Amino acid sequence: ISEFFTLWMLVHDFPLDDQAEDDITWKHVNDGIYSAATAYKALFLGLTLSPMDRMVWKAWTPPKVKFFAWLALQDRIWTADRLE
């Protein structure tokens, strides 16, 4: 409750301009307009794919083999040495 009181004291004294209009801006695009497409693209910001990732998913192998290869690239295979 003390955290709430501290927050209330900070917000309570903040001056507001009654004449200013509220505005919501989507920061992930230049025009500031939200869309489902820009939200989907924002999910992948900063994501880097290696050429090996593409090669694994484009290979002519069963999906379970692709998944196993992808796990191996991510160092996520639970081998005996990792289970100890």
Short mmCIF file of N, CA and C in Angstrom, two decimals:
data_model
loop_
_atom_site.label_atom_id
_atom_site.label_comp_id
_atom_site.label_asym_id
_atom_site.label_seq_id
_atom_site.Cartn_x
_atom_site.Cartn_y
_atom_site.Cartn_z
N ILE A 1 0.83 -1.19 0.00
CA ILE A 1 0.00 0.00 0.00
C ILE A 1 0.87 1.26 0.00
N SER A 2 2.07 1.15 0.56
CA SER A 2 2.96 2.31 0.57
C SER A 2 3.42 2.65 -0.85
N GLU A 3 3.60 1.63 -1.70
CA GLU A 3 3.98 1.88 -3.09
C GLU A 3 2.86 2.63 -3.83
N PHE A 4 1.63 2.23 -3.57
CA PHE A 4 0.49 2.91 -4.18
C PHE A 4 0.45 4.37 -3.73
N PHE A 5 0.65 4.61 -2.45
CA PHE A 5 0.63 5.97 -1.92
C PHE A 5 1.73 6.82 -2.55
N THR A 6 2.92 6.25 -2.69
CA THR A 6 4.03 6.97 -3.31
C THR A 6 3.71 7.32 -4.76
N LEU A 7 3.15 6.35 -5.48
CA LEU A 7 2.76 6.60 -6.87
C LEU A 7 1.69 7.68 -6.94
N TRP A 8 0.71 7.60 -6.05
CA TRP A 8 -0.36 8.60 -6.04
C TRP A 8 0.19 10.00 -5.81
N MET A 9 1.14 10.14 -4.92
CA MET A 9 1.72 11.45 -4.63
C MET A 9 2.47 11.99 -5.86
N LEU A 10 3.12 11.12 -6.60
CA LEU A 10 3.83 11.56 -7.81
C LEU A 10 2.85 11.99 -8.90
N VAL A 11 1.79 11.24 -9.08
CA VAL A 11 0.82 11.52 -10.14
C VAL A 11 -0.09 12.68 -9.77
N HIS A 12 -0.44 12.77 -8.52
CA HIS A 12 -1.38 13.79 -8.04
C HIS A 12 -0.90 15.21 -8.33
N ASP A 13 0.38 15.45 -8.20
CA ASP A 13 0.93 16.79 -8.39
C ASP A 13 1.36 17.08 -9.83
N PHE A 14 1.13 16.14 -10.72
CA PHE A 14 1.53 16.33 -12.12
C PHE A 14 0.54 17.27 -12.81
N PRO A 15 1.02 18.37 -13.40
CA PRO A 15 0.10 19.32 -14.04
C PRO A 15 -0.44 18.76 -15.36
N LEU A 16 -1.74 18.92 -15.57
CA LEU A 16 -2.38 18.49 -16.81
C LEU A 16 -2.90 19.70 -17.56
N ASP A 17 -2.84 19.63 -18.88
CA ASP A 17 -3.36 20.69 -19.72
C ASP A 17 -4.73 20.25 -20.23
N ASP A 18 -5.79 20.89 -19.75
CA ASP A 18 -7.15 20.52 -20.15
C ASP A 18 -7.43 20.80 -21.61
N GLN A 19 -6.67 21.69 -22.23
CA GLN A 19 -6.90 22.06 -23.63
C GLN A 19 -6.19 21.12 -24.60
N ALA A 20 -5.24 20.36 -24.12
CA ALA A 20 -4.48 19.46 -25.01
C ALA A 20 -5.30 18.21 -25.32
N GLU A 21 -5.16 17.75 -26.56
CA GLU A 21 -5.88 16.56 -26.99
C GLU A 21 -4.98 15.33 -26.79
N ASP A 22 -5.57 14.25 -26.29
CA ASP A 22 -4.82 13.01 -26.11
C ASP A 22 -4.48 12.41 -27.47
N ASP A 23 -3.34 11.73 -27.51
CA ASP A 23 -2.90 11.12 -28.76
C ASP A 23 -2.17 9.82 -28.44
N ILE A 24 -2.49 8.80 -29.19
CA ILE A 24 -1.81 7.51 -29.04
C ILE A 24 -1.00 7.28 -30.31
N THR A 25 0.29 6.99 -30.13
CA THR A 25 1.18 6.79 -31.26
C THR A 25 1.82 5.41 -31.17
N TRP A 26 1.77 4.68 -32.27
CA TRP A 26 2.40 3.36 -32.36
C TRP A 26 3.86 3.60 -32.74
N LYS A 27 4.78 3.30 -31.84
CA LYS A 27 6.17 3.69 -32.01
C LYS A 27 6.97 2.83 -32.99
N HIS A 28 6.39 1.73 -33.46
CA HIS A 28 7.15 0.81 -34.31
C HIS A 28 7.08 1.15 -35.80
N VAL A 29 6.37 2.21 -36.15
CA VAL A 29 6.31 2.65 -37.55
C VAL A 29 6.47 4.16 -37.61
N ASN A 30 6.89 4.65 -38.76
CA ASN A 30 7.15 6.09 -38.91
C ASN A 30 5.88 6.93 -38.82
N ASP A 31 4.77 6.43 -39.37
CA ASP A 31 3.55 7.25 -39.36
C ASP A 31 2.79 7.18 -38.04
N GLY A 32 3.18 6.26 -37.14
CA GLY A 32 2.56 6.17 -35.82
C GLY A 32 1.20 5.52 -35.79
N ILE A 33 0.79 4.91 -36.90
CA ILE A 33 -0.54 4.29 -36.98
C ILE A 33 -0.42 2.78 -36.77
N TYR A 34 -1.20 2.25 -35.84
CA TYR A 34 -1.19 0.83 -35.52
C TYR A 34 -1.95 0.04 -36.58
N SER A 35 -1.43 -1.14 -36.89
CA SER A 35 -2.17 -2.11 -37.71
C SER A 35 -1.72 -3.50 -37.27
N ALA A 36 -2.51 -4.49 -37.58
CA ALA A 36 -2.15 -5.85 -37.22
C ALA A 36 -0.84 -6.25 -37.91
N ALA A 37 -0.65 -5.79 -39.13
CA ALA A 37 0.57 -6.11 -39.87
C ALA A 37 1.80 -5.54 -39.18
N THR A 38 1.72 -4.28 -38.70
CA THR A 38 2.88 -3.69 -38.03
C THR A 38 3.11 -4.34 -36.67
N ALA A 39 2.06 -4.78 -36.01
CA ALA A 39 2.22 -5.49 -34.74
C ALA A 39 2.92 -6.82 -34.97
N TYR A 40 2.56 -7.52 -36.05
CA TYR A 40 3.20 -8.79 -36.38
C TYR A 40 4.67 -8.57 -36.68
N LYS A 41 5.00 -7.53 -37.44
CA LYS A 41 6.40 -7.23 -37.75
C LYS A 41 7.17 -6.86 -36.49
N ALA A 42 6.52 -6.18 -35.55
CA ALA A 42 7.17 -5.77 -34.31
C ALA A 42 7.59 -6.97 -33.47
N LEU A 43 6.87 -8.09 -33.63
CA LEU A 43 7.25 -9.30 -32.90
C LEU A 43 8.65 -9.77 -33.27
N PHE A 44 9.08 -9.46 -34.48
CA PHE A 44 10.35 -9.97 -34.99
C PHE A 44 11.46 -8.93 -35.00
N LEU A 45 11.24 -7.76 -34.42
CA LEU A 45 12.28 -6.74 -34.36
C LEU A 45 13.47 -7.28 -33.58
N GLY A 46 14.64 -7.11 -34.13
CA GLY A 46 15.85 -7.57 -33.47
C GLY A 46 16.15 -9.04 -33.66
N LEU A 47 15.27 -9.75 -34.33
CA LEU A 47 15.47 -11.17 -34.57
C LEU A 47 16.45 -11.34 -35.72
N THR A 48 17.44 -12.18 -35.53
CA THR A 48 18.39 -12.46 -36.60
C THR A 48 18.32 -13.94 -36.94
N LEU A 49 18.24 -14.22 -38.21
CA LEU A 49 18.23 -15.59 -38.69
C LEU A 49 19.56 -15.88 -39.36
N SER A 50 20.13 -17.02 -39.03
CA SER A 50 21.37 -17.41 -39.69
C SER A 50 21.02 -18.16 -40.97
N PRO A 51 21.98 -18.25 -41.90
CA PRO A 51 21.73 -19.03 -43.12
C PRO A 51 21.42 -20.49 -42.80
N MET A 52 21.96 -20.98 -41.69
CA MET A 52 21.69 -22.37 -41.30
C MET A 52 20.22 -22.56 -40.95
N ASP A 53 19.61 -21.58 -40.33
CA ASP A 53 18.18 -21.69 -39.99
C ASP A 53 17.35 -21.87 -41.25
N ARG A 54 17.64 -21.07 -42.26
CA ARG A 54 16.90 -21.18 -43.52
C ARG A 54 17.13 -22.53 -44.17
N MET A 55 18.37 -23.00 -44.12
CA MET A 55 18.70 -24.28 -44.74
C MET A 55 17.95 -25.42 -44.05
N VAL A 56 17.84 -25.36 -42.73
CA VAL A 56 17.13 -26.41 -42.00
C VAL A 56 15.67 -26.46 -42.41
N TRP A 57 15.01 -25.31 -42.44
CA TRP A 57 13.57 -25.29 -42.71
C TRP A 57 13.22 -25.51 -44.17
N LYS A 58 14.18 -25.29 -45.08
CA LYS A 58 13.93 -25.51 -46.51
C LYS A 58 14.33 -26.92 -46.96
N ALA A 59 14.95 -27.70 -46.09
CA ALA A 59 15.43 -29.04 -46.47
C ALA A 59 14.27 -29.98 -46.80
N TRP A 60 14.56 -30.96 -47.65
CA TRP A 60 13.56 -31.97 -48.04
C TRP A 60 13.63 -33.13 -47.07
N THR A 61 13.23 -32.88 -45.85
CA THR A 61 13.22 -33.91 -44.81
C THR A 61 11.89 -33.87 -44.08
N PRO A 62 11.59 -34.94 -43.33
CA PRO A 62 10.36 -34.92 -42.54
C PRO A 62 10.40 -33.80 -41.50
N PRO A 63 9.25 -33.27 -41.13
CA PRO A 63 9.20 -32.17 -40.15
C PRO A 63 9.91 -32.50 -38.84
N LYS A 64 9.83 -33.75 -38.38
CA LYS A 64 10.48 -34.08 -37.10
C LYS A 64 12.00 -33.99 -37.22
N VAL A 65 12.55 -34.26 -38.40
CA VAL A 65 13.99 -34.13 -38.61
C VAL A 65 14.38 -32.66 -38.65
N LYS A 66 13.57 -31.84 -39.31
CA LYS A 66 13.81 -30.39 -39.33
C LYS A 66 13.80 -29.82 -37.92
N PHE A 67 12.82 -30.26 -37.14
CA PHE A 67 12.71 -29.76 -35.77
C PHE A 67 13.92 -30.18 -34.94
N PHE A 68 14.36 -31.43 -35.09
CA PHE A 68 15.53 -31.91 -34.35
C PHE A 68 16.77 -31.12 -34.76
N ALA A 69 16.94 -30.87 -36.05
CA ALA A 69 18.09 -30.10 -36.53
C ALA A 69 18.05 -28.68 -35.98
N TRP A 70 16.86 -28.09 -35.95
CA TRP A 70 16.72 -26.74 -35.42
C TRP A 70 17.08 -26.71 -33.93
N LEU A 71 16.61 -27.71 -33.18
CA LEU A 71 16.97 -27.79 -31.76
C LEU A 71 18.47 -27.93 -31.59
N ALA A 72 19.11 -28.71 -32.45
CA ALA A 72 20.56 -28.88 -32.37
C ALA A 72 21.27 -27.55 -32.62
N LEU A 73 20.79 -26.77 -33.59
CA LEU A 73 21.39 -25.46 -33.85
C LEU A 73 21.22 -24.51 -32.67
N GLN A 74 20.12 -24.65 -31.95
CA GLN A 74 19.86 -23.80 -30.79
C GLN A 74 20.54 -24.32 -29.52
N ASP A 75 21.25 -25.44 -29.64
CA ASP A 75 21.90 -26.11 -28.50
C ASP A 75 20.86 -26.48 -27.44
N ARG A 76 19.77 -27.09 -27.89
CA ARG A 76 18.67 -27.45 -27.01
C ARG A 76 18.38 -28.95 -26.98
N ILE A 77 19.34 -29.77 -27.45
CA ILE A 77 19.16 -31.21 -27.42
C ILE A 77 19.57 -31.71 -26.03
N TRP A 78 18.68 -32.46 -25.39
CA TRP A 78 18.96 -32.97 -24.06
C TRP A 78 19.72 -34.29 -24.17
N THR A 79 21.03 -34.18 -24.39
CA THR A 79 21.88 -35.36 -24.46
C THR A 79 22.27 -35.78 -23.06
N ALA A 80 22.90 -36.95 -22.95
CA ALA A 80 23.23 -37.52 -21.64
C ALA A 80 24.09 -36.56 -20.80
N ASP A 81 25.02 -35.85 -21.43
CA ASP A 81 25.88 -34.94 -20.67
C ASP A 81 25.11 -33.75 -20.10
N ARG A 82 24.01 -33.37 -20.73
CA ARG A 82 23.21 -32.25 -20.23
C ARG A 82 22.19 -32.70 -19.20
N LEU A 83 21.88 -33.99 -19.17
CA LEU A 83 20.88 -34.49 -18.22
C LEU A 83 21.44 -34.70 -16.82
N GLU A 84 22.75 -34.68 -16.69
CA GLU A 84 23.36 -34.91 -15.37
C GLU A 84 23.13 -33.75 -14.42
#
